[in-house]
Coordinates of C-alpha atoms in Angstrom, one line a residue:
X1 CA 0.0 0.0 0.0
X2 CA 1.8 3.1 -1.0
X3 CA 1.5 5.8 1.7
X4 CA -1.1 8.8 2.2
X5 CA -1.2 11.3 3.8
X6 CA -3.6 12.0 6.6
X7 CA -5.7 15.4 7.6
X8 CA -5.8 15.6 11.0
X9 CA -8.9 17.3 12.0
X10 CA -9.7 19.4 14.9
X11 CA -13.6 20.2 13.5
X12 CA -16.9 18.2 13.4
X13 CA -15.9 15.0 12.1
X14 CA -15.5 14.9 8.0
X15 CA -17.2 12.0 6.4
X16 CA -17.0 11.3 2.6
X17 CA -20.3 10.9 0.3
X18 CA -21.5 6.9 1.1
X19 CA -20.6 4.7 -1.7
X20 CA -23.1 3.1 -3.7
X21 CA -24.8 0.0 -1.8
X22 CA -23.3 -3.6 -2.2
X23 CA -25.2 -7.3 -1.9
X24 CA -22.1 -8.3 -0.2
X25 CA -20.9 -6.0 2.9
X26 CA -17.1 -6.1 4.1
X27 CA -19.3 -7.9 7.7
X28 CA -22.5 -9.3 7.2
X29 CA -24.7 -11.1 9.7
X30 CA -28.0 -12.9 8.6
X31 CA -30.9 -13.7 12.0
X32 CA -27.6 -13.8 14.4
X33 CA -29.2 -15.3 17.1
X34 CA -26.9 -16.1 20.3
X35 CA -27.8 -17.5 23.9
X36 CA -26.2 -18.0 27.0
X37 CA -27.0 -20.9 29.1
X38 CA -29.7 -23.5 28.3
X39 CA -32.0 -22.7 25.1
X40 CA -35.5 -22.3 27.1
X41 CA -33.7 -20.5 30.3
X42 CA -31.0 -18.8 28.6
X43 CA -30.0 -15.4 28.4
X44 CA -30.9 -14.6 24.6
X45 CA -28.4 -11.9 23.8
X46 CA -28.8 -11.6 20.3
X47 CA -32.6 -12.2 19.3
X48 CA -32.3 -12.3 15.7
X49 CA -29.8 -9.4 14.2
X50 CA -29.4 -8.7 10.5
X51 CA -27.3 -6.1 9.7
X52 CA -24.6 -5.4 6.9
X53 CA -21.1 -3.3 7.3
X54 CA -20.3 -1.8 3.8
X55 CA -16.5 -1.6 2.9
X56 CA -14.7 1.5 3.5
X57 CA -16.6 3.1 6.0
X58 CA -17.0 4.0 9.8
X59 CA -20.0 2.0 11.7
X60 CA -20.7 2.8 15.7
X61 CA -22.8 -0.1 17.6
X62 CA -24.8 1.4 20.3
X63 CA -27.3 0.6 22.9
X64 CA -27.5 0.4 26.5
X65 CA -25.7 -1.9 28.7
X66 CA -27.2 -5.6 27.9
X67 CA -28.3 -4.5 24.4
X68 CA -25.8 -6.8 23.0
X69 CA -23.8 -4.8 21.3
X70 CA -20.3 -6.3 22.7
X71 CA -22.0 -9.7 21.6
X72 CA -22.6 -8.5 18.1
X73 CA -18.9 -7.2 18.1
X74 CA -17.5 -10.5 19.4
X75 CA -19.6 -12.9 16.6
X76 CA -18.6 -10.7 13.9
X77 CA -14.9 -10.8 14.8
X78 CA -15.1 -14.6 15.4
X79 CA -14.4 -14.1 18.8
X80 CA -17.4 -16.4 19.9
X81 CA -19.9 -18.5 18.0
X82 CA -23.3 -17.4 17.3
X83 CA -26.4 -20.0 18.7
X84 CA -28.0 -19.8 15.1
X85 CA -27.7 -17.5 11.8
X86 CA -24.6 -16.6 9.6
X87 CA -22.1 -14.2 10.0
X88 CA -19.3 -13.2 6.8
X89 CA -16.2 -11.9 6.6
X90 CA -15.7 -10.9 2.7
X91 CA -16.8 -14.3 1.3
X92 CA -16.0 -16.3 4.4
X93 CA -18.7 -18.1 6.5
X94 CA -17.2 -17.5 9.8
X95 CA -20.5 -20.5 10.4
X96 CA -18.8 -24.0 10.9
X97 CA -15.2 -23.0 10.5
X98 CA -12.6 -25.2 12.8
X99 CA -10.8 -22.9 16.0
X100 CA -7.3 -23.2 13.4
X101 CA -9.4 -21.9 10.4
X102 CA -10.9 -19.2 12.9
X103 CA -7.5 -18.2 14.4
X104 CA -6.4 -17.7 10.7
X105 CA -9.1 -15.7 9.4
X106 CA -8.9 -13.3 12.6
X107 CA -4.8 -13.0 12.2
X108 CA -5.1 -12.7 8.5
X109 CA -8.5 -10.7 7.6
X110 CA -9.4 -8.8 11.5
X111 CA -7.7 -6.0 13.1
X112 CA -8.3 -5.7 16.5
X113 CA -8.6 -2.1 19.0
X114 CA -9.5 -3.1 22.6
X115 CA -10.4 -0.7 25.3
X116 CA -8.0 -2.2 27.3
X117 CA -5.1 -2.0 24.6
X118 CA -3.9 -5.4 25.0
X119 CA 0.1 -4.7 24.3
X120 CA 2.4 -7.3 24.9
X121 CA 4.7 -5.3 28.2
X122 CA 7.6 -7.0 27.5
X123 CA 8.0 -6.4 23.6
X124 CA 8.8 -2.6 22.5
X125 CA 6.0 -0.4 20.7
X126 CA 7.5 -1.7 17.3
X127 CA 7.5 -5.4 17.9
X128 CA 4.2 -4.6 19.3
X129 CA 3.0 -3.3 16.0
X130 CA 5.0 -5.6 13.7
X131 CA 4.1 -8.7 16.0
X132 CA 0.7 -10.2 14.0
X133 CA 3.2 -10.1 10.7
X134 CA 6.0 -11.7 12.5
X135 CA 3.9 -14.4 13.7
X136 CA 2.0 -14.9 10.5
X137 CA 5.1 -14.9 8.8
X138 CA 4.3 -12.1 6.5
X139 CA 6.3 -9.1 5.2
X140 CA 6.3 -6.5 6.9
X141 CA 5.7 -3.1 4.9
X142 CA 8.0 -0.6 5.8
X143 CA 6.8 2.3 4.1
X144 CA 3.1 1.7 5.8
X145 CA 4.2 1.3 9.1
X146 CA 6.4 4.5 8.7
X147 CA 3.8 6.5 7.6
X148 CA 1.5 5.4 10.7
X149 CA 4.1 5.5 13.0
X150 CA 4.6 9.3 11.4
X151 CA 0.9 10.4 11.6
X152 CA 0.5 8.4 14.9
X153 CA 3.1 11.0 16.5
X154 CA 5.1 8.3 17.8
X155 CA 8.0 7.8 16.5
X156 CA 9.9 8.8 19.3
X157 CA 8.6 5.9 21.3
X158 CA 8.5 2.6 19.2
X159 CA 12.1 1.6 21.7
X160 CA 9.8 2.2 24.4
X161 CA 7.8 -0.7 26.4
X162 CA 4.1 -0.5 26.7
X163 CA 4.9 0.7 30.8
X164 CA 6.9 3.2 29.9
X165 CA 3.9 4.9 27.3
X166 CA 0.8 7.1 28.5
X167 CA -2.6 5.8 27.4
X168 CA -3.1 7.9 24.7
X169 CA 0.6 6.8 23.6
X170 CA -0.9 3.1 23.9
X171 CA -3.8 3.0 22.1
X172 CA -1.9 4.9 18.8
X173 CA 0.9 1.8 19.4
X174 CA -2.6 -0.7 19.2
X175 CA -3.9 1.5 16.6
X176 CA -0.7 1.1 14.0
X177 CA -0.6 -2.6 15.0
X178 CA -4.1 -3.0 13.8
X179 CA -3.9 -1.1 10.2
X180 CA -0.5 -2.1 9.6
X181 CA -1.7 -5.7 8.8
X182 CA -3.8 -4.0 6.3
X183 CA -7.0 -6.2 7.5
X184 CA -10.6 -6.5 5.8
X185 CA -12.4 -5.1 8.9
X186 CA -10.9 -3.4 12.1
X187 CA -13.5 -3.6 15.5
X188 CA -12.8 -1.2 17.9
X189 CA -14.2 -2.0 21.6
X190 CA -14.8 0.9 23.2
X191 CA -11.2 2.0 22.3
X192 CA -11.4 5.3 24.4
X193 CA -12.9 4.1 27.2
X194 CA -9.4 4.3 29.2
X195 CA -8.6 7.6 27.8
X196 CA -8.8 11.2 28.8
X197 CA -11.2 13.6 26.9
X198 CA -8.3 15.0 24.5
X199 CA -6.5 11.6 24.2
X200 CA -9.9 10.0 23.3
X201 CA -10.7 12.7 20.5
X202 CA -7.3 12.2 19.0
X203 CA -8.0 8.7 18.9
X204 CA -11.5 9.2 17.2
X205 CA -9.8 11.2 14.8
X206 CA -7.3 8.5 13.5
X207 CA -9.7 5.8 13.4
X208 CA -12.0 8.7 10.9
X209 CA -9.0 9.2 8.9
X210 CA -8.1 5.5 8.9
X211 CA -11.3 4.8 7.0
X212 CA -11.5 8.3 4.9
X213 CA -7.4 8.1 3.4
X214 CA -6.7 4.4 3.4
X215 CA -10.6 2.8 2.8
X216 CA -10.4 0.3 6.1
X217 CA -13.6 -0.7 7.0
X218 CA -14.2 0.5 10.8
X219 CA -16.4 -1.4 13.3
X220 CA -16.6 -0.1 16.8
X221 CA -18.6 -0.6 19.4
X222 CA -19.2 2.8 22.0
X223 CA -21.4 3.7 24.6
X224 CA -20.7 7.1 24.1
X225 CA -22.7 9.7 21.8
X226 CA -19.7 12.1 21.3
X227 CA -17.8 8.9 20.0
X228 CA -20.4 7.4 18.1
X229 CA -20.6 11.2 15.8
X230 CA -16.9 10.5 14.3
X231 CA -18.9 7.4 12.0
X232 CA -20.2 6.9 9.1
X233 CA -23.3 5.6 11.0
X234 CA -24.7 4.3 14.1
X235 CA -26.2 1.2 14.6
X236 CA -29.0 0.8 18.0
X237 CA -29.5 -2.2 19.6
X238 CA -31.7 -2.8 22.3
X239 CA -32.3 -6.3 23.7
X240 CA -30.4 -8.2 21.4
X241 CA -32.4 -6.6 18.4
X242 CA -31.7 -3.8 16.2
X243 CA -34.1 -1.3 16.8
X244 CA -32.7 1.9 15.0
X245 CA -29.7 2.6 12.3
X246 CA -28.4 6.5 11.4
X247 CA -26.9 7.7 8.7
X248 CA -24.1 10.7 9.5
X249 CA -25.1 10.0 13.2
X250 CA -24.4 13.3 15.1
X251 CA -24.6 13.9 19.1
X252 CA -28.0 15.1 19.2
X253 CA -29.3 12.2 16.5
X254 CA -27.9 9.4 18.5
X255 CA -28.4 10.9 22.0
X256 CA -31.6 11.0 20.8
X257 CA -32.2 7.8 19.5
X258 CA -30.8 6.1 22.8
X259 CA -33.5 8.1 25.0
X260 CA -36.5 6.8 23.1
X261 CA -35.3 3.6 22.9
X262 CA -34.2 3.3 27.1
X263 CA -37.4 1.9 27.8
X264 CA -37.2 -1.0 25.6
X265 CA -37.7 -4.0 27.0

């Protein structure tokens, strides 16, 4: 991938015109159903969910806590395994595949940002972002990784452990170690949910420009309104289902959305 250069923004969030709709999303899921425990007594945490993530762009998954969204997040990433339904990656029916054929699609097609940044303490910040290659025994592209480590701002760290890095500092480290696999879909969980205000808008505005200057396909899952306004769109769920979906979601569109839906039950 030859290199681009990013905007940093510092205004309401930019978003291209949408592409023209697809049959086939980069993510689909088809009457995702998923419960926990015993079929009649379980806890039925998705209740039926189709929903498609179009290539190239920025998607938020919403809802209040026990909507499901997490859920959603984790059978879509091939994290856990739906109780009925489909679920695609590309062309791949995640449905049925072996935990080796799993473990390879999520190393070779999933990029992963976790709230909790899940950095490797005892590898520097460049072995933590050229780690996934290494172990999938792929080449590493030096002119990508520079130019993330460039607009990342941290360039000055990559000798530096994951300790020795604020949590801003961390989550641009997970950030480069996600795109620089160059993955079909990133999922984001809640990746500023251990950052400050400014660190978290940085944060927001990397993962927009991620999607807007090299076309990755962005699915995260926030609680937060403010966050949710840097995508594309926001999905709602509410009780396993999806009960609302926004195009160019803004605070007051999805803060409103979430208040008439907070009595669903």
């Amino acid at each position: 991938m030859s290199a681009r250069t990013f905007a940093h923004q510092t205004e309401e969030p930019f978003r291209d015109a949408a592409p023209a709709s697809s049959a086939q999303g980069a993510v689909c899921a088809e009457d995702l159903v998923k419960i926990y425990g015993r079929a009649n007594t379980g806890i039925r945490a998705l209740d039926g969910v189709t929903v498609s993530f179009a290539p190239a762009r920025f998607t938020a998954i919403m809802g209040p806590s026990g909507s499901g969204k997490s859920t959603l997040m984790h059978c879509l990433a091939g994290l856990d395994s739906a109780t009925s339904g489909r679920v695609m990656i590309g062309d791949t029916e995640l449905t049925g595949l072996s935990d080796r054929a799993l473990t390879t699609l999520r190393r070779d097609k999933v990029g992963f940002v976790f709230q909790s940044f899940h950095l490797l303490p005892q590898l520097t910040a460049l072995d933590n972002i050229t780690l996934p290659l290494d172990l999938a025994g792929r080449h590493v592209d030096q002119e990508l990784v520079d130019h993330l480590v460039s607009v990342l701002g941290i360039g000055d760290r990559l000798g530096h452990r994951p300790g020795e890095l604020s949590g801003g500092q961390q989550q641009r480290v997970a950030l480069a170690r996600a795109l620089a696999a160059q993955p079909a879909v990133v999922f984001a969980d809640e990746p500023t949910g251990n950052l400050d205000s400014q660190s978290g808008a940085e944060v927001l505005g990397l993962l927009r420009e991620s999607v807007r200057d090299l076309k990755q396909t962005l699915v995260m899952v926030t609680h937060d309104p403010g966050a949710a306004a840097y995508a594309d769109r926001a999905v709602i769920l509410a009780d396993g289902r999806v009960v609302d979906d926004l195009d160019t979601p803004t605070l007051a569109s999805v803060s409103d959305a979430l208040h008439s839906r907070s009595g669903t039950r």
